[in-house]
Amino acid sequence: MRGAPGGIVVLAGGVGGARFLLGVREHARASGREVTAVVNVGDDAWISGLRLCPDLDSVMYTLGGAADEERGWGRREESYRVSAELLAYGVGWPWFTLGDLDLGTLVARTGLLREGLPLSEATRRLAARWQLGVELLPASDDEAETHVVVPREDGRGSEELHFQEWWVRHRASREPSAFVTRGARPPAPAPGVLAAIASAEVVLIAPSNPVVSIGTILAIPGVVEALRGTEAPVVGVSPLIGGAALRGMAELCLRTIGVRPDAASVALHYGARSEAGILDGWLLDPADGELSPALSQAGITPLVRPILFTSLAETAAIAADAVALGA
Amino acid sequence: MRGAPGGIVVLAGGVGGARFLLGVREHARASGREVTAVVNVGDDAWISGLRLCPDLDSVMYTLGGAADEERGWGRREESYRVSAELLAYGVGWPWFTLGDLDLGTLVARTGLLREGLPLSEATRRLAARWQLGVELLPASDDEAETHVVVPREDGRGSEELHFQEWWVRHRASREPSAFVTRGARPPAPAPGVLAAIASAEVVLIAPSNPVVSIGTILAIPGVVEALRGTEAPVVGVSPLIGGAALRGMAELCLRTIGVRPDAASVALHYGARSEAGILDGWLLDPADGELSPALSQAGITPLVRPILFTSLAETAAIAADAVALGA
């Protein structure tokens, strides 16, 4: 069905994953490979009866050339007429402003889901418009949303917030004690995900948030087993440079799950395949070069090279080096 | 709960009903009465996962001062960015263009319905924004949508179209053989509808389509019994002048159900209360003055007076005369 041999499979979150995928697509076009993106759906939410899939849409808009690159999220030339109406009616999340163009995607998706289509099929239909040149797969068709355990504001005990509420409303200011997945049942991998991993030439882990983006994909039963079982090498790109994430709140999330926020600790958290983990190789920045021996020692082949996405050509070169590291 | 004694209850459809309600509200303010509008929901539909309630929204926008009076439907200063996206995705009804402001109402309503609120409560919350000065009740909380039986386009037998598809897509050009209601179960009157009728000072039948607007309300089990049982007089305003409807397709709908499209036949179709019908009085235009003896003879008190809504003051005067006719 998909994941043709010779293909590159990328596990990715939202904006960072989307930008990495631009480079992967560029490299894949040059080298005649196909690309399958397996995208995190843990950030998804129902908002005013509409299905929000921020990571899928970030990838779709970015690869489709419709993303607002300056702002870093959403659509270019966006407007907010519908959201102003929702605010006037006093419904929805007043702290979550959906653009009109973005709402078009949400309404279209919701209509397809309400017709009974699984998210993967709805995603395929939406993506067809954009001619992405990349197969876009949600990690799961199931609703399994990330919640964040934080102290209650009155200081008495803790409470759970939806990831979006924690991230967008509170700007991650309330210190989390845990991330948990909530849904009717454990999520299953979407059709095609495990097959794509099994038949891939190489699997890349995008420099997305290791906890709430990549971690959420890896938590889907069957995914880690597929990564461990595939003949394809699995190579990741560090989401941290010099101990800091380039975007988002990877450090905070890593500290929450007890992982030191540095380029090597993330790789060791994913683990070497030889040690019941998933990684064969890892790209880290020269700023973190001194951490590479620890990776070699743990059975993960390090490649030290600049990993900043300074241009499309450079991102494609990073992707090419990641593919080459696995070969 | 509602329908305070001294209140005017109006059974109404969309645009025509909304304009009549403007006059009723004007008269009610001047005379210290309360108004409850019981609005048709037979035109409602799910469109791309959103709940469309055209008649409720026409009434809400018109009484709220937000309607596009020139065009005759929808919101003023409307835009179509979301609909353009739906079209680009190839979803929804390409022949049904929803404005962005209108979509705000649909998204807000759908969010409330998805939270589990009945339509009547969702309507109450939406209407609160507009301070209508009229209590707005959907005729039913149940989904019971009007479908139209038309000949198949290949001439072989007949098929059912949703009312919106027949009306908006085909502009009522496919000759109907019947109107039918489709839903999971027979619709029940929304909370407050029967009580409002029972405790009303007067019940007015707006000059809305007698088949697909008023007829759909009357088809809800319990409504006709309430109209027959109330101590309030029931007075209607003819939707036809000189055999022609001022808007819509009342003639075609009436012919379909075997009623002659003239001002008296509509009243006789509703029937006199003394003859197992619902009407005590009926307003008809001087153009139809010669039909009034037939009404008197049937037990319906006629009032011949101009019934064109030429101004708000004139519409209020029509409403006042309708109320007075019942008294």
XYZ file of C-alpha atoms in Angstrom:
654
model
C 0.000 0.000 0.000
C 2.815 2.418 0.785
C 6.358 2.719 2.083
C 7.913 1.575 -1.178
C 11.390 0.089 -0.689
C 13.918 2.860 -1.012
C 11.687 5.192 0.924
C 12.577 7.530 3.727
C 10.233 7.420 6.704
C 10.312 10.424 9.021
C 8.810 10.538 12.506
C 7.887 14.159 13.074
C 6.043 16.695 15.174
C 4.829 20.078 14.044
C 6.784 23.118 12.963
C 10.306 21.752 13.525
C 9.359 18.473 11.926
C 7.788 20.308 9.014
C 10.948 22.287 8.326
C 13.059 19.149 8.539
C 10.692 17.482 6.084
C 11.261 20.309 3.595
C 14.922 19.304 3.563
C 14.156 15.592 3.466
C 11.837 16.120 0.496
C 14.499 18.151 -1.283
C 17.074 15.417 -0.733
C 14.615 12.682 -1.686
C 13.736 14.408 -4.970
C 17.407 14.711 -5.821
C 18.046 11.058 -4.973
C 14.833 9.582 -6.370
C 13.470 8.429 -3.041
C 9.954 8.546 -1.645
C 9.137 10.106 1.693
C 6.535 9.075 4.241
C 5.949 11.391 7.191
C 4.489 9.809 10.327
C 3.152 12.782 12.248
C 2.280 13.214 15.917
C -1.416 13.518 16.748
C -1.055 13.903 20.523
C -1.596 17.673 20.279
C -4.947 17.184 18.577
C -8.109 18.520 20.161
C -11.801 19.089 19.644
C -12.470 22.804 19.660
C -16.041 24.036 19.164
C -16.923 20.738 17.531
C -14.005 20.926 15.080
C -11.020 18.594 14.943
C -7.754 20.424 15.411
C -4.601 18.555 14.284
C -1.852 21.139 14.684
C 1.115 18.971 13.733
C -0.501 17.440 10.655
C -1.548 20.902 9.513
C 1.852 22.464 10.187
C 3.441 19.788 8.028
C 0.753 20.126 5.358
C 0.945 23.912 5.171
C 4.745 23.970 5.257
C 5.219 21.322 2.568
C 2.319 22.823 0.625
C 3.975 26.242 0.585
C 1.073 27.857 2.432
C 2.598 28.267 5.888
C 3.196 31.617 7.521
C 6.978 31.268 7.767
C 7.478 34.532 9.597
C 5.058 33.799 12.373
C 6.097 30.160 12.484
C 2.619 28.614 12.449
C -0.667 28.712 10.593
C -1.453 29.990 7.119
C -0.100 32.999 5.274
C -2.483 35.917 4.680
C -4.693 34.737 7.487
C -7.778 36.533 8.827
C -9.852 36.024 11.960
C -13.485 36.763 11.187
C -14.892 33.431 12.365
C -12.930 33.497 15.610
C -14.243 36.986 16.349
C -17.761 35.563 16.016
C -16.970 32.689 18.389
C -15.661 35.221 20.889
C -18.812 37.329 20.502
C -20.903 34.216 21.197
C -18.730 33.373 24.183
C -17.961 29.852 22.998
C -14.783 27.934 22.272
C -11.394 28.739 23.739
C -10.960 32.515 23.848
C -7.190 31.994 24.206
C -7.034 29.926 21.020
C -7.581 32.026 17.923
C -8.162 30.039 14.768
C -7.606 31.781 11.466
C -10.284 31.626 8.780
C -8.082 29.733 6.309
C -6.978 27.350 9.032
C -10.636 26.874 10.003
C -11.303 25.852 6.420
C -8.998 22.889 6.996
C -10.631 22.076 10.335
C -14.148 22.237 8.912
C -13.144 20.120 5.921
C -11.480 17.541 8.167
C -14.380 17.470 10.607
C -16.849 16.963 7.786
C -14.872 13.970 6.538
C -14.540 12.521 10.048
C -18.270 12.978 10.632
C -18.897 11.046 7.429
C -17.102 8.214 9.191
C -13.673 8.400 7.551
C -10.681 7.616 9.734
C -8.215 10.459 10.283
C -5.664 8.858 7.957
C -8.124 8.847 5.051
C -9.341 12.375 5.847
C -5.692 13.461 5.924
C -5.035 11.829 2.559
C -7.956 13.714 1.031
C -6.936 17.052 2.527
C -3.297 16.587 1.559
C -4.248 15.762 -2.055
C -5.022 19.448 -2.578
C -1.479 20.476 -1.704
C 0.467 17.955 -3.800
C 3.005 17.614 -1.020
C 5.310 15.112 -2.678
C 5.367 13.398 0.710
C 2.940 10.820 2.015
C 1.393 12.252 5.157
C 0.308 9.719 7.775
C -1.117 10.525 11.185
C 0.666 8.357 13.722
C -2.756 7.053 14.776
C -6.388 7.247 13.710
C -7.425 7.136 17.359
C -8.082 10.085 19.615
C -5.344 9.853 22.223
C -4.573 13.352 23.410
C -1.695 14.514 25.541
C -2.635 16.025 28.863
C -0.295 17.781 31.240
C -0.358 17.304 34.988
C 0.259 20.641 36.715
C -0.216 22.001 40.248
C -3.644 23.497 40.799
C -3.597 27.269 40.874
C -4.844 27.274 44.463
C -1.839 25.127 45.364
C -4.003 22.212 46.526
C -2.972 19.123 44.630
C -2.679 18.836 40.886
C -4.923 18.875 37.852
C -4.751 17.827 34.210
C -4.847 20.309 31.363
C -5.163 19.457 27.703
C -1.785 19.976 26.065
C -3.136 22.888 24.038
C -4.424 24.620 27.118
C -1.081 24.223 28.868
C 0.938 25.251 25.847
C -1.161 27.993 24.257
C -3.175 29.384 27.151
C -0.560 29.127 29.875
C 2.446 29.317 27.542
C 3.897 26.340 29.394
C 4.302 28.521 32.484
C 2.742 25.995 34.862
C 5.491 23.511 35.746
C 4.396 20.051 34.641
C 4.894 16.971 36.749
C 3.912 14.503 34.017
C 2.520 14.093 30.526
C -0.263 11.559 30.116
C -2.286 10.292 27.188
C -6.064 10.374 27.454
C -8.419 8.626 25.109
C -11.094 6.008 24.923
C -8.493 3.280 24.414
C -4.779 2.858 23.738
C -4.103 4.322 20.287
C -3.298 1.963 17.448
C -0.855 2.906 14.692
C -2.688 4.296 11.663
C -2.880 1.995 8.623
C 0.429 2.097 6.783
C 2.587 3.297 9.663
C 4.094 -0.028 10.668
C 4.361 -1.193 7.049
C 6.181 2.008 6.094
C 8.688 1.515 8.894
C 9.130 -2.169 8.036
C 9.831 -1.544 4.356
C 11.795 1.713 4.673
C 15.306 2.231 3.418
C 15.957 4.528 6.342
C 13.911 5.927 9.224
C 14.711 9.453 10.399
C 13.682 10.948 13.722
C 13.044 14.650 13.163
C 14.449 17.171 15.657
C 10.979 17.549 17.149
C 10.087 17.604 20.822
C 11.347 14.236 22.170
C 8.561 14.039 24.734
C 5.279 15.424 23.416
C 5.928 14.905 19.683
C 8.300 11.972 19.076
C 7.620 10.441 22.501
C 3.901 10.377 21.772
C 4.462 8.538 18.486
C 6.804 6.047 20.170
C 4.203 5.426 22.884
C 1.755 4.009 20.350
C 1.795 0.238 20.871
C 3.715 -1.430 18.049
C 5.788 1.522 16.876
C 8.911 0.837 18.961
C 8.693 -2.847 18.020
C 8.510 -1.879 14.343
C 11.526 0.413 14.685
C 13.493 -2.297 16.446
C 12.436 -4.907 13.912
C 12.955 -3.043 10.644
C 16.027 -3.709 8.527
C 16.246 0.027 7.908
C 18.694 2.053 9.984
C 17.106 4.562 12.345
C 18.863 7.918 12.556
C 17.844 10.947 14.577
C 18.719 14.625 14.546
C 19.183 16.337 17.881
C 16.437 18.817 18.780
C 18.875 20.585 21.122
C 22.013 22.613 20.427
C 24.161 23.560 23.373
C 21.439 22.379 25.709
C 18.740 24.611 24.257
C 15.878 23.762 21.942
C 15.631 25.913 18.858
C 11.896 26.198 19.300
C 9.278 25.013 21.746
C 9.884 23.736 25.205
C 11.903 20.572 24.817
C 14.074 21.346 27.843
C 11.103 21.720 30.164
C 9.477 18.546 28.820
C 12.703 16.577 29.114
C 13.286 17.719 32.698
C 9.717 16.680 33.494
C 10.386 13.107 32.437
C 13.820 13.104 34.114
C 16.014 13.410 31.038
C 18.844 15.921 30.971
C 18.193 18.460 28.235
C 21.276 17.919 26.128
C 21.926 16.483 22.692
C 23.385 13.218 23.976
C 20.890 12.532 26.744
C 18.015 12.722 24.265
C 19.717 10.111 22.066
C 20.407 7.918 25.081
C 16.769 8.338 26.105
C 15.710 6.965 22.703
C 18.399 4.322 23.248
C 20.689 2.283 20.985
C 19.102 -0.530 19.026
C 21.768 -2.823 20.375
C 20.514 -1.937 23.865
C 16.753 -2.385 23.377
C 16.383 1.169 22.060
C 15.620 2.408 18.565
C 18.630 4.423 17.332
C 21.476 3.464 15.040
C 22.796 6.980 14.448
C 22.483 10.535 15.745
C 23.362 13.920 14.353
C 24.522 16.537 16.809
C 25.875 20.021 16.430
C 29.572 20.922 16.729
C 28.534 22.898 19.827
C 27.816 19.490 21.385
C 30.783 17.672 19.824
C 32.242 16.698 23.188
C 29.137 14.568 23.837
C 29.734 12.290 20.863
C 32.048 9.753 22.579
C 29.251 8.949 25.034
C 27.044 8.062 22.107
C 29.643 5.847 20.437
C 30.150 4.122 23.741
C 26.410 3.475 24.011
C 26.259 1.955 20.519
C 24.827 4.962 18.661
C 26.940 6.194 15.746
C 27.345 9.946 16.131
C 27.776 12.450 13.343
C 28.888 15.885 14.383
C 27.836 18.512 11.846
C 25.933 21.806 11.935
C 22.257 21.005 12.364
C 20.745 24.497 12.154
C 18.215 24.814 9.315
C 19.813 27.928 7.836
C 18.501 27.316 4.311
C 16.617 24.704 2.337
C 19.869 23.507 0.754
C 21.475 23.159 4.179
C 18.471 21.301 5.579
C 18.606 18.964 2.567
C 22.310 18.417 3.232
C 21.550 17.560 6.873
C 18.920 15.077 5.663
C 21.378 13.615 3.154
C 23.992 13.176 5.879
C 21.424 11.495 8.130
C 20.513 9.073 5.342
C 24.195 8.455 4.582
C 24.956 7.835 8.258
C 22.455 5.018 8.238
C 23.752 3.435 5.037
C -40.840 28.542 32.335
C -41.867 30.911 29.556
C -44.799 32.178 27.545
C -45.876 34.604 30.244
C -49.606 35.398 30.058
C -50.106 38.370 27.807
C -47.525 37.047 25.402
C -47.679 36.796 21.650
C -46.533 33.478 20.217
C -45.563 33.479 16.547
C -45.089 30.374 14.422
C -42.556 31.349 11.788
C -40.217 30.223 9.049
C -37.151 32.065 7.822
C -36.857 35.382 6.064
C -40.580 36.197 5.752
C -41.175 35.095 9.314
C -38.235 37.171 10.478
C -39.589 40.328 8.847
C -43.020 39.710 10.321
C -41.391 39.264 13.719
C -39.772 42.684 13.405
C -43.266 44.147 13.237
C -44.601 41.922 16.003
C -41.734 42.963 18.270
C -42.384 46.617 17.490
C -46.052 46.233 18.330
C -45.290 44.176 21.451
C -42.878 46.803 22.768
C -45.481 49.498 22.281
C -48.155 47.409 24.007
C -45.987 45.894 26.742
C -46.302 42.327 25.534
C -43.715 39.570 25.322
C -43.017 37.666 22.139
C -42.059 34.032 21.691
C -41.050 32.897 18.215
C -41.454 29.184 17.452
C -39.245 28.688 14.422
C -39.176 25.952 11.804
C -36.193 23.578 11.886
C -37.197 21.396 8.927
C -34.683 23.193 6.670
C -31.809 22.322 8.986
C -28.905 20.253 7.740
C -25.478 18.938 8.600
C -22.954 20.460 6.237
C -19.281 19.532 6.607
C -19.935 18.499 10.176
C -21.622 21.808 11.058
C -25.252 22.277 12.013
C -27.060 24.621 9.671
C -30.347 26.116 10.965
C -31.303 28.618 8.272
C -34.638 29.735 9.699
C -33.402 30.197 13.258
C -30.445 32.167 11.961
C -32.538 34.314 9.625
C -34.736 35.262 12.558
C -31.737 35.825 14.819
C -29.835 37.970 12.336
C -32.915 39.956 11.335
C -34.083 40.684 14.880
C -30.448 41.225 15.916
C -29.984 43.872 13.241
C -27.200 41.912 11.551
C -29.032 40.580 8.503
C -28.134 41.498 4.954
C -31.458 43.151 4.115
C -30.570 43.842 0.509
C -29.645 40.283 -0.350
C -32.447 38.930 1.794
C -30.441 36.320 3.688
C -27.280 35.880 5.726
C -25.132 38.461 7.445
C -24.205 41.961 6.370
C -20.565 42.584 5.397
C -20.061 38.920 4.766
C -16.915 37.275 3.343
C -16.235 33.789 1.994
C -12.718 32.779 2.906
C -13.606 29.545 4.677
C -15.959 28.419 1.903
C -13.211 28.993 -0.650
C -11.034 26.623 1.374
C -13.748 23.975 1.487
C -14.080 24.270 -2.268
C -10.305 23.926 -2.681
C -10.422 20.767 -0.560
C -13.351 19.470 -2.600
C -15.560 18.886 0.445
C -18.984 20.094 1.492
C -21.676 21.306 -0.880
C -20.035 23.385 -3.599
C -23.469 24.864 -4.406
C -23.931 26.052 -0.842
C -21.634 28.936 0.019
C -21.464 29.751 3.702
C -20.208 33.175 4.691
C -17.467 33.485 7.299
C -19.680 35.366 9.771
C -22.483 32.881 9.228
C -20.001 30.053 9.753
C -19.144 31.601 13.092
C -22.732 30.925 14.148
C -22.631 27.383 12.769
C -19.338 26.568 14.492
C -20.578 28.052 17.777
C -23.843 26.096 17.546
C -22.089 22.871 16.601
C -19.676 23.209 19.502
C -22.592 23.589 21.918
C -24.460 20.648 20.369
C -21.316 18.490 20.550
C -21.097 19.361 24.241
C -24.487 17.687 24.500
C -26.768 20.706 24.694
C -30.153 20.419 22.983
C -30.772 22.807 20.097
C -33.141 24.918 22.188
C -30.459 25.582 24.795
C -27.778 26.187 22.158
C -30.186 28.628 20.479
C -30.789 30.418 23.768
C -27.044 30.881 24.255
C -26.449 32.099 20.713
C -29.423 34.449 20.838
C -28.234 35.979 24.134
C -25.512 37.798 22.187
C -28.035 39.596 20.034
C -30.483 40.781 22.714
C -33.388 40.055 20.410
C -36.194 41.142 22.706
C -37.985 38.003 21.503
C -37.690 34.522 22.927
C -36.408 32.302 20.137
C -37.497 28.652 20.292
C -36.719 25.998 17.722
C -39.915 24.110 16.985
C -38.098 20.919 17.958
C -34.780 19.799 19.437
C -34.871 16.728 17.228
C -33.306 16.333 13.831
C -36.268 15.912 11.513
C -35.307 17.289 8.127
C -37.545 17.960 5.176
C -36.759 15.967 2.066
C -38.299 16.501 -1.327
C -39.392 13.678 -3.603
C -38.538 14.539 -7.218
C -38.282 12.592 -10.473
C -34.827 11.141 -11.065
C -32.887 13.044 -13.683
C -32.714 9.964 -15.889
C -36.524 9.848 -15.775
C -36.566 6.426 -14.113
C -38.601 6.684 -10.940
C -38.111 9.239 -8.195
C -35.543 10.119 -5.573
C -35.359 12.133 -2.371
C -33.288 15.273 -2.040
C -32.593 17.166 1.147
C -34.686 20.326 1.121
C -31.549 22.476 0.885
C -30.313 20.567 -2.118
C -33.659 20.953 -3.869
C -34.027 24.600 -2.956
C -30.505 25.968 -3.204
C -28.812 23.648 -5.671
C -31.734 23.043 -8.020
C -33.520 26.322 -7.246
C -36.723 24.324 -6.858
C -36.631 23.551 -10.578
C -37.263 19.828 -10.154
C -41.024 19.432 -9.744
C -41.716 17.847 -6.362
C -44.262 15.111 -5.863
C -44.125 15.184 -2.056
C -42.381 16.609 0.976
C -41.365 14.119 3.636
C -39.691 14.393 7.006
C -36.651 12.233 7.692
C -35.122 11.705 11.092
C -34.303 9.090 13.652
C -37.748 9.434 15.191
C -40.813 11.654 15.064
C -39.762 15.089 16.299
C -41.001 16.241 19.684
C -41.827 19.883 20.370
C -38.876 21.667 21.974
C -39.219 22.463 25.692
C -41.421 25.515 26.112
C -43.215 25.319 22.770
C -46.456 23.739 23.961
C -46.441 25.743 27.202
C -45.983 28.993 25.275
C -48.955 28.163 23.054
C -51.054 27.101 26.035
C -50.422 30.297 27.997
C -50.361 32.779 25.110
C -52.639 35.765 24.791
C -52.644 35.303 21.054
C -50.933 32.974 18.591
C -49.963 34.379 15.204
C -49.142 32.353 12.119
C -46.508 34.277 10.151
C -46.904 34.616 6.369
C -44.231 31.941 5.905
C -44.378 29.012 3.528
C -47.493 27.041 4.584
C -45.942 23.716 3.587
C -42.231 23.572 4.359
C -42.151 26.199 7.143
C -45.487 26.368 8.989
C -46.560 22.920 7.809
C -43.395 21.407 9.240
C -44.059 22.998 12.633
C -47.680 21.823 12.601
C -46.536 18.290 11.756
C -44.707 17.994 15.068
C -46.873 15.753 17.242
C -48.657 17.835 19.887
C -48.486 21.231 18.188
C -51.876 21.114 16.459
C -53.451 19.776 19.653
C -51.903 22.661 21.601
C -53.217 25.189 19.086
C -56.660 23.678 19.228
C -56.577 23.509 23.009
C -55.251 26.942 23.901
C -57.595 29.677 25.084
C -55.642 32.110 22.934
C -57.041 33.020 19.542
C -54.993 31.859 16.578
C -54.676 34.366 13.749
C -52.722 33.999 10.527
C -51.459 36.347 7.855
C -51.732 35.208 4.259
C -48.398 34.386 2.608
C -49.998 34.983 -0.791
C -51.283 38.145 -2.418
C -53.246 37.789 -5.625
C -52.221 34.147 -5.814
C -48.486 34.837 -5.661
C -46.077 34.444 -2.805
C -43.975 37.497 -2.046
C -40.897 35.343 -1.681
C -40.002 31.704 -1.920
C -41.970 29.020 -3.623
C -45.204 28.769 -1.674
C -47.290 28.250 -4.837
C -45.228 25.292 -5.992
C -45.265 23.735 -2.515
C -49.016 24.246 -2.154
C -49.733 22.704 -5.553
C -47.574 19.738 -4.551
C -49.773 19.012 -1.551
C -52.953 19.676 -3.545
C -53.855 23.096 -2.131
C -54.800 25.925 -4.478
C -52.268 28.719 -4.132
C -54.548 31.529 -3.058
C -55.026 33.464 0.165
C -58.260 31.716 1.140
C -57.243 28.149 0.266
C -54.222 28.411 2.536
C -56.472 29.484 5.431
C -58.915 26.692 4.660
C -55.978 24.274 4.530
C -55.046 25.322 8.082
C -58.750 25.039 8.853
C -61.153 26.766 11.253
C -60.918 25.812 14.894
C -64.628 25.159 14.871
C -63.990 22.580 12.143
C -61.036 20.679 13.677
C -58.527 23.177 12.282
C -56.405 25.765 14.049
C -57.475 29.226 12.836
C -59.774 31.827 14.394
C -58.820 34.697 12.120
C -56.988 35.456 8.878
C -55.557 38.592 7.353
C -55.693 38.877 3.601
C -54.846 41.613 1.187
C -57.447 43.843 -0.521
C -56.285 42.195 -3.751
C -57.895 39.029 -2.367
C -60.897 40.761 -0.768
C -63.399 38.748 -2.794
C -62.154 35.567 -1.063
C -63.157 36.741 2.402
C -66.791 35.520 2.376
C -65.537 31.957 1.877
C -63.512 32.325 5.041
C -66.417 33.720 7.082
C -68.539 30.868 5.829
C -65.893 28.364 6.977
C -65.758 29.876 10.460
C -62.543 31.895 10.060
C -62.912 35.632 10.756
C -61.341 37.506 7.853
C -59.697 40.894 8.008
C -59.019 42.530 4.686
C -56.170 45.004 4.920
C -52.890 45.603 3.094
C -50.411 42.939 4.201
C -47.285 44.057 2.357
C -44.398 44.803 4.707
C -43.673 48.233 3.276
C -42.099 49.614 6.446
C -41.482 48.624 10.031
C -44.381 50.817 11.170
C -46.680 49.177 8.641
C -45.561 45.679 9.639
C -46.201 46.608 13.283
C -49.658 47.841 12.306
C -50.356 44.536 10.534
C -49.259 42.697 13.681
C -51.443 44.971 15.818
C -54.445 44.282 13.612
C -53.796 40.548 13.783
C -53.659 40.715 17.584
C -56.812 42.861 17.658
C -58.637 40.483 15.337
C -58.087 37.713 17.859
C -59.199 39.775 20.847
